[in-house]
Coordinates of N, CA and C in Angstrom, one line a residue:
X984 N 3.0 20.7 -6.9 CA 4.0 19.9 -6.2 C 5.4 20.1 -6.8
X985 N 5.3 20.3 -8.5 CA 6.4 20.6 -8.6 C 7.0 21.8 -8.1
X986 N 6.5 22.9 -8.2 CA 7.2 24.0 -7.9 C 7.5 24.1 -6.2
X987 N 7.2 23.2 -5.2 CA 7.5 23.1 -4.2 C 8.9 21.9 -4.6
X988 N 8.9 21.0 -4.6 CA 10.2 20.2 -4.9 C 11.0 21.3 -5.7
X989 N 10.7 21.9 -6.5 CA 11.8 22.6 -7.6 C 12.4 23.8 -6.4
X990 N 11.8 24.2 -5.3 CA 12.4 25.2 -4.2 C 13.2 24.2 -3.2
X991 N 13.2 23.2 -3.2 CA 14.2 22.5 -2.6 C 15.6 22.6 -2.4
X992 N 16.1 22.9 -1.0 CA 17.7 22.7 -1.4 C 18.4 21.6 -2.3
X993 N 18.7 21.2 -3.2 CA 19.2 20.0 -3.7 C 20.5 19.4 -2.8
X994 N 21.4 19.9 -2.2 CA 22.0 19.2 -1.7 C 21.8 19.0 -0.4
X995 N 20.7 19.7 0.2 CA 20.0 19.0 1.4 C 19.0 17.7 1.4
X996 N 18.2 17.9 0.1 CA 17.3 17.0 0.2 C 18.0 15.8 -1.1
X997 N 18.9 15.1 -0.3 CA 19.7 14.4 -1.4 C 20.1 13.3 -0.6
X998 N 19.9 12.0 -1.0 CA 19.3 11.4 -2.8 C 17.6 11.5 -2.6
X999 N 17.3 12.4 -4.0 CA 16.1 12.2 -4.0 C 15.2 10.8 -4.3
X1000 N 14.3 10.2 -4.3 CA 13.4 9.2 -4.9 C 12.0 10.0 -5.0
X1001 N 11.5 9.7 -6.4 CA 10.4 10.1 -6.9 C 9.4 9.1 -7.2
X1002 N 8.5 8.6 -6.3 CA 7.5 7.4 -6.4 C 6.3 7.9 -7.2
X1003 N 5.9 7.5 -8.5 CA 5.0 7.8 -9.4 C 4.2 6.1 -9.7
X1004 N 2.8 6.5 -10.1 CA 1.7 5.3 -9.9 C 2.4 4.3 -11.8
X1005 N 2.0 3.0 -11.9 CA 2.4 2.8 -12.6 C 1.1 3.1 -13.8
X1006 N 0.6 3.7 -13.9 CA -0.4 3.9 -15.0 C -0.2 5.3 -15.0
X1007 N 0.7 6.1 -14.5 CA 0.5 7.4 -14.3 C 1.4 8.3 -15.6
X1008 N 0.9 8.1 -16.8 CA 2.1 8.4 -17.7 C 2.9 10.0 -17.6
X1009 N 2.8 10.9 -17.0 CA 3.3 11.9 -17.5 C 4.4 12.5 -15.7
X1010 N 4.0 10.9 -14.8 CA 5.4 11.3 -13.4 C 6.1 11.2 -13.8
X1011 N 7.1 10.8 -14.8 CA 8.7 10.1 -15.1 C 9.2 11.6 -15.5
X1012 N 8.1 11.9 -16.4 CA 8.8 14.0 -17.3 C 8.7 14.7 -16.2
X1013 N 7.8 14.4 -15.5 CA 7.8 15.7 -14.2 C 8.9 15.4 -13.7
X1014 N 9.1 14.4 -12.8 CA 10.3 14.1 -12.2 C 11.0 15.0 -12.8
X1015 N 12.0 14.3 -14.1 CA 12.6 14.7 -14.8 C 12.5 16.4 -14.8
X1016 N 11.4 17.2 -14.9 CA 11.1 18.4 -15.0 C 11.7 18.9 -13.6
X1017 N 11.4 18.5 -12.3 CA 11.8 18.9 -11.4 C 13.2 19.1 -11.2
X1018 N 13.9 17.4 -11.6 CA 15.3 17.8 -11.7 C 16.3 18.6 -11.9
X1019 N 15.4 19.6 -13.4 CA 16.3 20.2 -14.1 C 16.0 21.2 -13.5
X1020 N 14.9 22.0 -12.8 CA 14.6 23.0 -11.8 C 15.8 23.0 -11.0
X1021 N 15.6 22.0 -10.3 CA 17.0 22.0 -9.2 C 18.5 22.1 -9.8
X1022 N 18.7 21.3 -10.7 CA 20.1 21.6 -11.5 C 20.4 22.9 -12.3
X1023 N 19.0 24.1 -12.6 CA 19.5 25.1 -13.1 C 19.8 26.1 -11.6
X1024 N 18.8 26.0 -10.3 CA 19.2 26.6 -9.1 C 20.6 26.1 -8.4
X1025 N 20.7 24.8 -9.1 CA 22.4 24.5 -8.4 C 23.4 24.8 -9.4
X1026 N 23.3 25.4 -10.7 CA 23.9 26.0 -11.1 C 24.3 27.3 -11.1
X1027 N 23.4 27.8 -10.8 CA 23.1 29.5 -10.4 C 23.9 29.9 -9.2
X1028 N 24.1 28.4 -8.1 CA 25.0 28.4 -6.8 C 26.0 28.3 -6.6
X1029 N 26.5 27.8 -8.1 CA 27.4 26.9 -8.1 C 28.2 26.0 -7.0
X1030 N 27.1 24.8 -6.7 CA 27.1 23.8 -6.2 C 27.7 22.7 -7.2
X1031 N 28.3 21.8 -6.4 CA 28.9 20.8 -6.6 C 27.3 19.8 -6.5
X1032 N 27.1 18.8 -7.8 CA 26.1 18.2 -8.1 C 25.5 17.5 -6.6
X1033 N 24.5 17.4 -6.0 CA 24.1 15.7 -5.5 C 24.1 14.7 -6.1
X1034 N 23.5 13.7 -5.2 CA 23.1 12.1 -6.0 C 21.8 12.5 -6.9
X1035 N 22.3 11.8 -8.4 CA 21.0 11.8 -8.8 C 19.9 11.0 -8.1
X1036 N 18.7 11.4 -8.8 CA 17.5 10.9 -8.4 C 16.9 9.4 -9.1
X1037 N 16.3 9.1 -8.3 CA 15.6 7.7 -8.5 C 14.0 7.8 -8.8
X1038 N 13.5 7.7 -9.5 CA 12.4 7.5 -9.6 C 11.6 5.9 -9.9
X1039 N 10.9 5.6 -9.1 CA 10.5 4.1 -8.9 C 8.8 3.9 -9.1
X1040 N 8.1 3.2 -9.1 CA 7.0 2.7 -10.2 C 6.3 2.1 -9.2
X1041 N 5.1 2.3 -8.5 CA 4.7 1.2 -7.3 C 2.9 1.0 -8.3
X1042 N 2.3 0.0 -7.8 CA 0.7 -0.2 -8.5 C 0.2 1.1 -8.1
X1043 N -0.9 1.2 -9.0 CA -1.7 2.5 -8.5 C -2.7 1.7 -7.3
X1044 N -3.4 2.4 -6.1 CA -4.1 2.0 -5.6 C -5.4 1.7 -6.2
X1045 N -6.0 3.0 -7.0 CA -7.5 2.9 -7.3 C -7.4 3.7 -9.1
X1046 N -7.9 3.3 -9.4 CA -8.2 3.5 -10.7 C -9.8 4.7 -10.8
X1047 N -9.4 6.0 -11.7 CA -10.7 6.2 -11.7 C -11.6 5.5 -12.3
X1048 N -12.7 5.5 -11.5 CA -13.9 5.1 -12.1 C -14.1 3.2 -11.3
X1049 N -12.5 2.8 -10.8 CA -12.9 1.5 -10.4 C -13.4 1.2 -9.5
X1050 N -14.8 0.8 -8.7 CA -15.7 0.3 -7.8 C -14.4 0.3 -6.3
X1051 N -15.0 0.1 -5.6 CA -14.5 0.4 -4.3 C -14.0 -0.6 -3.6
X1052 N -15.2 -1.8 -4.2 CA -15.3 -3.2 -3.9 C -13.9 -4.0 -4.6
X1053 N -13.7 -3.7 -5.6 CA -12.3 -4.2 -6.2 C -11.0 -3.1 -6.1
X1054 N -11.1 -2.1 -5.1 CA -10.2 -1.0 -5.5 C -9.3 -2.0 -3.6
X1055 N -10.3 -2.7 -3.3 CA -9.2 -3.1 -1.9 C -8.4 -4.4 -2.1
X1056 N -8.6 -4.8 -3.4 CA -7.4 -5.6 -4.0 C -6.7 -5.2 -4.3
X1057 N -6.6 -4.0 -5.1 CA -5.5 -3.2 -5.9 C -4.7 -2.5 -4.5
X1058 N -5.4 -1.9 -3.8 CA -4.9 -1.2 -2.9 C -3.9 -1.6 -2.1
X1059 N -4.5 -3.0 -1.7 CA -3.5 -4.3 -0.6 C -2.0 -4.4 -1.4
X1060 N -2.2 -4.5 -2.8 CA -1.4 -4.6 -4.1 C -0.1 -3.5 -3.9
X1061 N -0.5 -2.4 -4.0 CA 0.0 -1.2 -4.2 C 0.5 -1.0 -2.5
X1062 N -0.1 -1.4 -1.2 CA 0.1 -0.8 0.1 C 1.6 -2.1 0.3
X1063 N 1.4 -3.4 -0.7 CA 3.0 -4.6 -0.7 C 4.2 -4.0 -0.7
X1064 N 3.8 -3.1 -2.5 CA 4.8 -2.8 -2.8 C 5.1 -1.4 -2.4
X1065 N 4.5 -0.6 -1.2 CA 4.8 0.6 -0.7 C 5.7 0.3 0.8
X1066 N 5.4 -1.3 1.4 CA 6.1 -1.6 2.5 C 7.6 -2.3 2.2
X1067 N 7.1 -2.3 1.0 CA 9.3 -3.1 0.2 C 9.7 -1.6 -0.2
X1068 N 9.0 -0.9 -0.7 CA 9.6 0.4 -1.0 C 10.9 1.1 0.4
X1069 N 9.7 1.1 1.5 CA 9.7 2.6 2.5 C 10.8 1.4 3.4
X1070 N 10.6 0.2 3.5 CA 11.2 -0.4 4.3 C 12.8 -0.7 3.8
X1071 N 12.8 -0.7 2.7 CA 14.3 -1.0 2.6 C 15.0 0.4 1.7
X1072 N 14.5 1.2 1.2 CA 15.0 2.9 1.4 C 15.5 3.6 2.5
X1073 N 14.2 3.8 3.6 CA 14.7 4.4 4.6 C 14.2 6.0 4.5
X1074 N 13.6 6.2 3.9 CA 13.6 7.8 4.0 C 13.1 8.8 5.3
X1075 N 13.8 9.4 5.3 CA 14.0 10.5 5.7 C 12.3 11.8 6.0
X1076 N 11.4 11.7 4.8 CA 11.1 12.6 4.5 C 10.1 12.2 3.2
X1077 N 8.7 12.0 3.1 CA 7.9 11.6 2.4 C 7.2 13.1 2.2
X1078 N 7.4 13.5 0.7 CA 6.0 14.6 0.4 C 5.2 14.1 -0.6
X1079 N 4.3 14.3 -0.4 CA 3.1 13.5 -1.0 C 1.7 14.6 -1.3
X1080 N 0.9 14.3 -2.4 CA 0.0 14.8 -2.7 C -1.1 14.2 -3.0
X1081 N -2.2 14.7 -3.0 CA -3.0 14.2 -3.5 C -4.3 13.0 -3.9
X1082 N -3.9 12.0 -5.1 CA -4.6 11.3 -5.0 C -4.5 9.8 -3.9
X1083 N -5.3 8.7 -3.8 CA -5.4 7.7 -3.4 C -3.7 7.1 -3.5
X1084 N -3.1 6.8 -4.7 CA -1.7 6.7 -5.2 C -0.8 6.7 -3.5
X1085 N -1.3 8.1 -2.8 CA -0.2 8.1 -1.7 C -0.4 7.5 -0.4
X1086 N -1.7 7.3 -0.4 CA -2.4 6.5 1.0 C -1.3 5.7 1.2
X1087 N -1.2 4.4 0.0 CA -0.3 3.1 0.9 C 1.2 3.8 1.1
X1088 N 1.8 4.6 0.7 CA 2.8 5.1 1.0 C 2.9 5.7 2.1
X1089 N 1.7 6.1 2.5 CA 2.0 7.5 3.3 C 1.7 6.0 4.8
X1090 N 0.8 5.0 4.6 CA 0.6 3.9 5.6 C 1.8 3.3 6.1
X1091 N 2.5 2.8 4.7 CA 4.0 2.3 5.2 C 4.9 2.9 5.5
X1092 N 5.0 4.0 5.6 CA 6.0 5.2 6.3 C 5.5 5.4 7.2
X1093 N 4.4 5.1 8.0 CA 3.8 5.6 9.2 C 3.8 4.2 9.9
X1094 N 3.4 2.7 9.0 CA 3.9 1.9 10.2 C 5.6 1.5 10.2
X1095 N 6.8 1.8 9.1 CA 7.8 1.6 9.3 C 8.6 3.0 10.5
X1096 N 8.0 3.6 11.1 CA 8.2 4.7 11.9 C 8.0 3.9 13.3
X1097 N 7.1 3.4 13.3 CA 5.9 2.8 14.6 C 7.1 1.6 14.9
X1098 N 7.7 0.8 14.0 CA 8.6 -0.2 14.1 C 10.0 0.1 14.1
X1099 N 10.0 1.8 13.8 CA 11.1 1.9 14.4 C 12.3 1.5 13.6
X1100 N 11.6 1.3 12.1 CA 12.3 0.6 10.9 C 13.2 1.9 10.3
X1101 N 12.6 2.8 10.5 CA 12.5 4.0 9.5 C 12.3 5.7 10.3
X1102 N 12.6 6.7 10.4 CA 12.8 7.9 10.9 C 12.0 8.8 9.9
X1103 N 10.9 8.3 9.1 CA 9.9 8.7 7.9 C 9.2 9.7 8.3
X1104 N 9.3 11.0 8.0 CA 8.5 12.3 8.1 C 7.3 12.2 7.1
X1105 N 6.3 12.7 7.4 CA 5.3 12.6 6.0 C 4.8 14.2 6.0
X1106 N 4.9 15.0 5.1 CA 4.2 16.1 4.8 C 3.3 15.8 3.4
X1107 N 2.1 16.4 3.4 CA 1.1 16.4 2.6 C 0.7 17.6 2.3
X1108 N 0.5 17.5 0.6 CA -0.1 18.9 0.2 C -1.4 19.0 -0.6
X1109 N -2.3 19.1 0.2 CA -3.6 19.4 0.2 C -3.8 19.9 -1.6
X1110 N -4.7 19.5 -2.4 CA -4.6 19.7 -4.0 C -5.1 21.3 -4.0
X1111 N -4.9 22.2 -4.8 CA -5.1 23.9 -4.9 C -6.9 23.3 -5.4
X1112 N -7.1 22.3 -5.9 CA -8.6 22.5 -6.3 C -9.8 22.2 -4.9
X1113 N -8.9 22.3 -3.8 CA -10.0 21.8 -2.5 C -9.7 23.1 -1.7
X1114 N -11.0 23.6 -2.4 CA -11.2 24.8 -2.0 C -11.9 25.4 -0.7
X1115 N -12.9 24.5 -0.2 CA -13.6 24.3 0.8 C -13.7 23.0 1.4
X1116 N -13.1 22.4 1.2 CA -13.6 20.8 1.9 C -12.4 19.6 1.7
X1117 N -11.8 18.9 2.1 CA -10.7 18.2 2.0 C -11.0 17.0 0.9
X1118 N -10.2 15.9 -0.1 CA -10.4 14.9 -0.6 C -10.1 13.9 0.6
X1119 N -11.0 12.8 -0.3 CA -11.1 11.8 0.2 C -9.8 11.1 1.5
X1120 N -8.2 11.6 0.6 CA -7.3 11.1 1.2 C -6.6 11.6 2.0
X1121 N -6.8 13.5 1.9 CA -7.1 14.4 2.8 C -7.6 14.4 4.1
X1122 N -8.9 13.6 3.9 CA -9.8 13.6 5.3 C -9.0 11.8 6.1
X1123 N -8.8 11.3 5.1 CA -8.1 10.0 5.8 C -6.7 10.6 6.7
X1124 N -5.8 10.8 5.8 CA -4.7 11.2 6.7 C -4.6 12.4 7.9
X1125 N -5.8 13.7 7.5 CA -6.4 14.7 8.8 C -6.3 14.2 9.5
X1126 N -7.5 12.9 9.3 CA -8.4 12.2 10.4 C -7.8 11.4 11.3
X1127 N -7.1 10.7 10.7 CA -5.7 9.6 10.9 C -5.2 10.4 11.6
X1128 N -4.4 11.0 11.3 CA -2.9 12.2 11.7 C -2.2 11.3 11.5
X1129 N -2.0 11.0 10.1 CA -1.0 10.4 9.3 C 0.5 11.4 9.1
X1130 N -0.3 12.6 8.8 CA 0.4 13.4 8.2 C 2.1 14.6 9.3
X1131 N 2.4 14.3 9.3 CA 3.3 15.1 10.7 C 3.3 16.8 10.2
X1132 N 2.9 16.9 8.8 CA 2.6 18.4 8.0 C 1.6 18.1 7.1
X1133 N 0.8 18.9 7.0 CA -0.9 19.1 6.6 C -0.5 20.1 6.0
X1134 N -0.4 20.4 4.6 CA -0.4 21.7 4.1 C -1.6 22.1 3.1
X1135 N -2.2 23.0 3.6 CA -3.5 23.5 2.6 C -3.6 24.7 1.5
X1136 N -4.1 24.8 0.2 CA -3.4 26.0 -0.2 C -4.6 27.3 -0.6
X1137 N -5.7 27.3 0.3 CA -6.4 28.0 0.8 C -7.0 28.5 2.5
X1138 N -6.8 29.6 2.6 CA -6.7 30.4 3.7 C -8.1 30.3 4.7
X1139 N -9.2 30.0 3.9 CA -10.5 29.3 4.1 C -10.8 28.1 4.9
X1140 N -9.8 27.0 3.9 CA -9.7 25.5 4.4 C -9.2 25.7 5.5
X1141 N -8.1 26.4 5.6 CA -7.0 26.1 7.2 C -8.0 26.5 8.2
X1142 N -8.8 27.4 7.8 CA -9.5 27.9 9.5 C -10.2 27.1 9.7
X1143 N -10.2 26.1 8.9 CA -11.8 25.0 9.3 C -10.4 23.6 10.0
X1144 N -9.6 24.0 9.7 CA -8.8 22.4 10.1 C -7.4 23.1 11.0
X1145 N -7.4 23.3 12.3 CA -6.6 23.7 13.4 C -5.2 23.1 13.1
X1146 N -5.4 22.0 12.6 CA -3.6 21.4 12.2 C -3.0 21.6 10.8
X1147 N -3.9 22.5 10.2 CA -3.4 22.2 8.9 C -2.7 23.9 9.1
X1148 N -1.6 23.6 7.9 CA -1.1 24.7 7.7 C -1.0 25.5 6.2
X1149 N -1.6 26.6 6.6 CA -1.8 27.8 5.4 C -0.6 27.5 4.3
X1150 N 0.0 27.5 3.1 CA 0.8 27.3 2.4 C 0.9 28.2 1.3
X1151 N -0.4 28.9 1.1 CA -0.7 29.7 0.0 C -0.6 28.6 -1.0
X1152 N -0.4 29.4 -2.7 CA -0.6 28.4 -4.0 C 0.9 28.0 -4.3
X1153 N 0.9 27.0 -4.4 CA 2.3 25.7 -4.7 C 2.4 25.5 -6.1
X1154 N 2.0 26.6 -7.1 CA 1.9 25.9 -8.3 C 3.1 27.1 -9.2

């Protein structure tokens, strides 16, 4: 994921926000890592800076290892603070990966879109370790067509899923 955000225009994709799980200790450096990707490429352009970036803290949805039966409290938890997020930001443009973490985000950008709240794109990038078969949040958002971009980073996966798009490896 990083190395896709770090190819980003920076003064296209500006102001960034970087939503990381609150148990997630090592989003804040990535972030951070991403940034300075972008600031040595807007150096190299010499571009005049954008807005810095925000990075903001929402509940994790699921915890590994936490039962399923208690993961829809946390979830409801995390899907609160993903509809105060997306609803009073406004974005533009959700990329997302991954684990459970993005479901409620990727929910509340899909119903603040439906209300017309929000103009919220959602692209998804399928993890390089799903090799043959989608994850769990994968097959939700497929299934859903949550996603307005489906990206997979196996040539395999995509023939098996008509909407998904080939991306090669993002890393």
């Amino acid at each position: 994921m990083l190395a896709l955000v770090s190819a980003l225009d920076a003064a296209w994709y500006s102001p960034r926000t970087y939503v990381v799980a609150a148990t997630d200790a090592l989003g804040h450096a990535k972030a951070a890592q991403a940034e300075a990707a972008l600031a040595a490429a807007r150096g190299r352009r010499r571009l005049s800076p954008p807005a810095l970036p925000t990075v903001l803290t929402i509940p994790r949805s699921r915890e590994v290892g936490q039962s399923y039966l208690t993961s829809v409290w946390t979830t409801l938890v995390a899907l609160a603070a993903c509809v105060r997020l997306v609803w009073t930001s406004r974005p533009d443009l959700l990329l997302v990966n991954g684990p459970g973490t993005c479901l409620p985000l990727v929910a509340a950008a899909v119903a603040a879109r439906w209300a017309r709240r929000s103009p919220t794109r959602v692209a998804y990038v399928e993890s390089i370790a799903r090799t043959e078969a989608l994850s769990l949040t994968g097959r939700l958002l497929y299934g859903l067509r949550l996603a307005d971009l489906f990206f997979v980073q196996w040539e395999g996966l995509a023939a098996k899923l008509p909407r998904a798009v080939y991306a090669g490896r993002l890393f």
